[in-house]
Short mmCIF file of C-alpha atoms in Angstrom, two decimals:
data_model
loop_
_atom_site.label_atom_id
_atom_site.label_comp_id
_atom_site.label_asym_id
_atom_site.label_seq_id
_atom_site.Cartn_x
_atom_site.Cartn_y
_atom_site.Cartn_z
CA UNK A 1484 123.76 109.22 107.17
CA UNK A 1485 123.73 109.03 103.19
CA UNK A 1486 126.68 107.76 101.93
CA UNK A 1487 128.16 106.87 98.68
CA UNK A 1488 127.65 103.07 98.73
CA UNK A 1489 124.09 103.25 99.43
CA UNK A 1490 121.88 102.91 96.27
CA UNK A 1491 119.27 105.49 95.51
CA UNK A 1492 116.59 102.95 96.41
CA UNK A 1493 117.60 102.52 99.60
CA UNK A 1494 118.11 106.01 100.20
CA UNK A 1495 114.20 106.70 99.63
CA UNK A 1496 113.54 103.56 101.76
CA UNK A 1497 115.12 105.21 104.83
CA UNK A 1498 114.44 108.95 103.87
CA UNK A 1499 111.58 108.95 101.84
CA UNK A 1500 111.74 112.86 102.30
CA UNK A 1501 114.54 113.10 99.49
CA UNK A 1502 112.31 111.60 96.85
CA UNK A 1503 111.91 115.59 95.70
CA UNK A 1504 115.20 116.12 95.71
CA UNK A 1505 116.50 113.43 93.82
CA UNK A 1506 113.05 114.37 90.81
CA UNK A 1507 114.56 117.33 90.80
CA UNK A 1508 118.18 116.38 89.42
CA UNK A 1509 115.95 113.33 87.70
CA UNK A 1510 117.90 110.98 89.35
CA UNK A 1511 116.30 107.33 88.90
CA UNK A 1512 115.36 105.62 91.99
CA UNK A 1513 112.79 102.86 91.56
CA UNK A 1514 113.62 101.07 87.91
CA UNK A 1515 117.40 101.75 88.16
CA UNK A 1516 117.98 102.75 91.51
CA UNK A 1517 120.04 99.94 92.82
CA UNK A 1518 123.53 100.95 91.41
CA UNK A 1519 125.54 103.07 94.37
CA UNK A 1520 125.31 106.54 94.57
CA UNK A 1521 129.24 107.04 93.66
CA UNK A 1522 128.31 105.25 90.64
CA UNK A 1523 125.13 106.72 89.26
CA UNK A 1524 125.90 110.21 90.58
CA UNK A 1525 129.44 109.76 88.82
CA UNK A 1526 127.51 109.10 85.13
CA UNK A 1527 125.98 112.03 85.52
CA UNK A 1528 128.87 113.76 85.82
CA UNK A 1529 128.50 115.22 89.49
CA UNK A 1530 130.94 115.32 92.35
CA UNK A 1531 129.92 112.43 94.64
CA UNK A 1532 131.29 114.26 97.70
CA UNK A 1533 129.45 117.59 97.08
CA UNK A 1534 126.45 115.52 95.88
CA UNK A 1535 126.23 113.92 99.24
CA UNK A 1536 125.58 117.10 101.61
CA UNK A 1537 122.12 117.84 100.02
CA UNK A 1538 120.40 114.78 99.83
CA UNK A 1539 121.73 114.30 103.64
CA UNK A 1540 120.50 117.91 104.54
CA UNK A 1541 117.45 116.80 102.24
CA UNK A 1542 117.14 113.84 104.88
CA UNK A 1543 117.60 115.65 107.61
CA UNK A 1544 114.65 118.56 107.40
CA UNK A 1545 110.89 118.60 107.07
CA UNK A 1546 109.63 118.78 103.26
CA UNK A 1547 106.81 119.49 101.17
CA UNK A 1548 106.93 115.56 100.42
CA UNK A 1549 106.02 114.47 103.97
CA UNK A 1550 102.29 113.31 102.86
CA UNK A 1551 104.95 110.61 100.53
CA UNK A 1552 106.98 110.17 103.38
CA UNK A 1553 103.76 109.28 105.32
CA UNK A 1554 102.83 107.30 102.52
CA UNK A 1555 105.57 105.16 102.41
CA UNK A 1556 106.07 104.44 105.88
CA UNK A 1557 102.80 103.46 106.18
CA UNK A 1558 103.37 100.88 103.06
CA UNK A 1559 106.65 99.61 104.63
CA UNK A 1560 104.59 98.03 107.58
CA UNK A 1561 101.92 96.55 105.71
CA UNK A 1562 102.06 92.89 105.54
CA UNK A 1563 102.74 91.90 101.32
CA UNK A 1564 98.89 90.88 100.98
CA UNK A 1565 97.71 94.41 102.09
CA UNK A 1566 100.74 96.19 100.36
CA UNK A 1567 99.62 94.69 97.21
CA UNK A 1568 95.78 95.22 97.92
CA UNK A 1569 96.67 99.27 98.81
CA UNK A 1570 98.60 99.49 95.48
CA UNK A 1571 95.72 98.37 93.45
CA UNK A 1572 93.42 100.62 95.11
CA UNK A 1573 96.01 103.51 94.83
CA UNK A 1574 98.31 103.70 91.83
CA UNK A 1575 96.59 101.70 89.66
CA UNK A 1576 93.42 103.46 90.23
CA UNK A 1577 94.94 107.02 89.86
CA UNK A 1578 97.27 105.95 87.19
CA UNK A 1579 94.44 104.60 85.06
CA UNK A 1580 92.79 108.16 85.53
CA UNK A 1581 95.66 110.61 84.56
CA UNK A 1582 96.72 107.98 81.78
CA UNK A 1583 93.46 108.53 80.14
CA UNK A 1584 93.37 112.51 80.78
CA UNK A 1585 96.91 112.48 79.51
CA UNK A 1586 95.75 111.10 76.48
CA UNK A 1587 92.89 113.47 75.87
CA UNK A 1588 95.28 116.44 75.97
CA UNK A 1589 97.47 114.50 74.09
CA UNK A 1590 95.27 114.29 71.01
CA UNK A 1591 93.98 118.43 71.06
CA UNK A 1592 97.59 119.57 71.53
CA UNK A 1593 99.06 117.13 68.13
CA UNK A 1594 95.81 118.52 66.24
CA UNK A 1595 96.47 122.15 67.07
CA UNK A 1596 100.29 122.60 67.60
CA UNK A 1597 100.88 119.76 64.78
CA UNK A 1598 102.04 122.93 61.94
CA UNK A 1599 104.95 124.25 64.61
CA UNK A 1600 105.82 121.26 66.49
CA UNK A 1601 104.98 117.94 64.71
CA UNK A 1602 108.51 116.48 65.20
CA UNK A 1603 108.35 117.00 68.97
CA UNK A 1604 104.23 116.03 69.52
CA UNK A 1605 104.38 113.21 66.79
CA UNK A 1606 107.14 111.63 68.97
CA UNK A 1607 105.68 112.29 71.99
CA UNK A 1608 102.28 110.77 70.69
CA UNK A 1609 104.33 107.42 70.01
CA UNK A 1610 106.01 107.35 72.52
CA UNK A 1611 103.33 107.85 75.32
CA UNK A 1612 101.04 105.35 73.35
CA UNK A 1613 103.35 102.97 73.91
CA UNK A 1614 104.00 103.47 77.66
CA UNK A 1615 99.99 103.67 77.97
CA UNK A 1616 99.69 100.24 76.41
CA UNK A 1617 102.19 98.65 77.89
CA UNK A 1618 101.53 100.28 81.41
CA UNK A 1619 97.64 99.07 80.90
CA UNK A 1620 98.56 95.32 80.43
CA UNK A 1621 101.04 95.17 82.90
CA UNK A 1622 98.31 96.35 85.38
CA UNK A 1623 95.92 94.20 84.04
CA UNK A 1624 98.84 90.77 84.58
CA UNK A 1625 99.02 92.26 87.88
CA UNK A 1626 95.55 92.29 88.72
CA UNK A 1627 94.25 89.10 87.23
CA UNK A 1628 97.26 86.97 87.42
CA UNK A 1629 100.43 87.53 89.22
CA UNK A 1630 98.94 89.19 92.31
CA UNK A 1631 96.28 86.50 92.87
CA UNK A 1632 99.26 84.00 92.70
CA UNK A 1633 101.30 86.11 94.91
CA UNK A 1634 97.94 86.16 97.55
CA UNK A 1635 97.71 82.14 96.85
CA UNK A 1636 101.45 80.99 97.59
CA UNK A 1637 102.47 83.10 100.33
CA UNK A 1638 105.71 81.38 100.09
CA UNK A 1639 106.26 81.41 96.51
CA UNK A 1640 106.87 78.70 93.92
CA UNK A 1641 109.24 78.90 91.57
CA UNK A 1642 106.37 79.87 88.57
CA UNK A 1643 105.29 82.50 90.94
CA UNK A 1644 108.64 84.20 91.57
CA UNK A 1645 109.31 83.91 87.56
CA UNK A 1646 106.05 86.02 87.18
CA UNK A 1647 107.41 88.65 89.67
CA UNK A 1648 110.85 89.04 88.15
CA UNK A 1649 108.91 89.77 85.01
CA UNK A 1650 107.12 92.37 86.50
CA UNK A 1651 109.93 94.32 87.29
CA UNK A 1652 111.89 93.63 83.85
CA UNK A 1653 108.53 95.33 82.61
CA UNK A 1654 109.05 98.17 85.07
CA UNK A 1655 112.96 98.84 83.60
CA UNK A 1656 110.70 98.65 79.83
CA UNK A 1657 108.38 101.38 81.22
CA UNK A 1658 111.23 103.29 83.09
CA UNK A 1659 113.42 103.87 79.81
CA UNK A 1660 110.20 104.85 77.80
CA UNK A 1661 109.64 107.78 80.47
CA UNK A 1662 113.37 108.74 80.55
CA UNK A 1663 112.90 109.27 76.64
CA UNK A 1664 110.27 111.06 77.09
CA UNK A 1665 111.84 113.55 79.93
CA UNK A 1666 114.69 114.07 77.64
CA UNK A 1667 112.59 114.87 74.86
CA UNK A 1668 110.09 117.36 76.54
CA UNK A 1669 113.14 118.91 78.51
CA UNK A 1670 111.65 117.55 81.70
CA UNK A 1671 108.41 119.05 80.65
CA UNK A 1672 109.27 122.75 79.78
CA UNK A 1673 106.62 123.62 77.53
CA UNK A 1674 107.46 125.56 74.60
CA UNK A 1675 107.49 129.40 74.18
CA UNK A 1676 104.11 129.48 72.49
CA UNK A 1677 102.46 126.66 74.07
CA UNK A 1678 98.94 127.51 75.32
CA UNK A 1679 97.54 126.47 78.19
CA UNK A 1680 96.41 123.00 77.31
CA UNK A 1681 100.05 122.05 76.18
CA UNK A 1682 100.97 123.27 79.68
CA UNK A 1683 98.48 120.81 81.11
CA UNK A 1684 99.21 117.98 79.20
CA UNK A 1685 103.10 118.56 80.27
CA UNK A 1686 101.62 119.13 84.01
CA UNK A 1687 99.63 115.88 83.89
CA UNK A 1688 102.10 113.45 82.52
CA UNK A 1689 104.45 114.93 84.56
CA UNK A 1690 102.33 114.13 87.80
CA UNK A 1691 102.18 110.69 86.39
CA UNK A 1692 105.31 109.79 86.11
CA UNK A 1693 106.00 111.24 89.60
CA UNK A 1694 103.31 108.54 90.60
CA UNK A 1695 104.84 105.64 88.95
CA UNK A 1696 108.08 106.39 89.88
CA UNK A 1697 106.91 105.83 93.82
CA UNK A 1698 104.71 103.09 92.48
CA UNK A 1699 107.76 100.86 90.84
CA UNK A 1700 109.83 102.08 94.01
CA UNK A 1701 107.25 100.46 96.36
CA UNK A 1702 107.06 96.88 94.31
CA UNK A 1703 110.58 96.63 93.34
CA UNK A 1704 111.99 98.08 96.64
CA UNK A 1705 109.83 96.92 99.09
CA UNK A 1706 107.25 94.59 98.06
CA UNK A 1707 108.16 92.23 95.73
CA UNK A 1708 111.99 91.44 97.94
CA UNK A 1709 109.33 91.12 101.63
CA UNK A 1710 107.93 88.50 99.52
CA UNK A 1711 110.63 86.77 97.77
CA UNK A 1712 112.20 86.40 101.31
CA UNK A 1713 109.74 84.07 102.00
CA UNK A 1714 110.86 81.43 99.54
#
């Protein structure tokens, strides 16, 4: 049973199932998702107590999410070298490709909606740049340095557990650059005139940050604390 001292993280660690409910109230569960429910459901100005019955009856029922479900069971028995192997060959794989499709889209929709929506797509165009560059570089620290070291000292050092809790200070970096950019697409409601390829650019980035979201869930919820046990 859900209950109100729980944090969202955990909740998706047991019930991976109510990862679509809780995108769909945008409720933060991998960067900031270990503050109780009572408390983050109470800053957004919910009722804890009526909050509670759906994501239990969320918990509770097959979803459309099972294939995530599956996905995440399967990564909670992995041992921490595989778990960090599979999210190489995973998320940063399919990241890397929607990143740069995002980014195509990106460009034709500033260029062409630039005379009735430059405030909104300039923004956007900054503020996705960023996350891209900062996303890329963090993958690339992962890859080539922090993961190796993670693979090397299975029970960590102290340098190696610094790296780590870096990683996931860059994660809360990348997690307030996407909540910006939620709150100022509207969570991705494309305006009344968009055309097609604003709709797809809103679809895609959208789909990404669904991704990342279980991607920083799995390292800072299940990963990177299997491993810092073992100091």
């Amino acid at each position: 049973m859900i209950t109100k001292d729980m944090t969202l993280a955990d909740v998706v660690k047991v019930h991976p199932n109510t990862i679509g409910f809780l995108n769909g109230l945008h409720l933060d569960y991998c960067c900031g998702g270990h503050a109780p429910i009572g408390q983050a459901v109470a800053a957004r100005g919910l009722d804890v107590d009526k909050f509670l019955k759906d994501p239990n009856e969320a918990a509770s029922r097959p979803t459309a999410m099972s294939n995530v479900q599956e996905n995440i069971e399967a990564f909670k028995i992995l041992s921490v070298d595989n778990m960090l192997d599979s999210l190489e060959a995973t998320h940063h794989v399919t990241e890397r490709q929607m990143m740069a499709e995002a980014e195509q889209l990106m460009n034709k929709i500033l260029i062409v909606h630039y005379p009735h929506h430059s405030e909104l797509l300039t923004r956007l165009h900054h503020l996705y740049g960023m996350l891209k560059i900062d996303l890329e570089e963090h993958f690339a620290k992962e890859e080539r340095l922090v993961f190796p070291l993670m693979h090397e000292h299975p029970h960590p050092d102290a340098d190696t557990l610094a790296y780590v809790k870096g990683l996931i200070e860059e994660h809360s970096d990348a997690g307030d650059i996407i909540k910006e950019i939620e709150s100022l697409t509207d969570n991705f409601t494309p305006p009344a005139d968009a055309c097609p390829t604003f709709v797809r650019t809103y679809t895609v980035m959208e789909a990404l940050f669904n991704d990342i979201f279980i991607h920083i869930f799995k390292e800072n919820s299940i990963a990177f604390p299997e491993y810092m046990e073992q100091a």
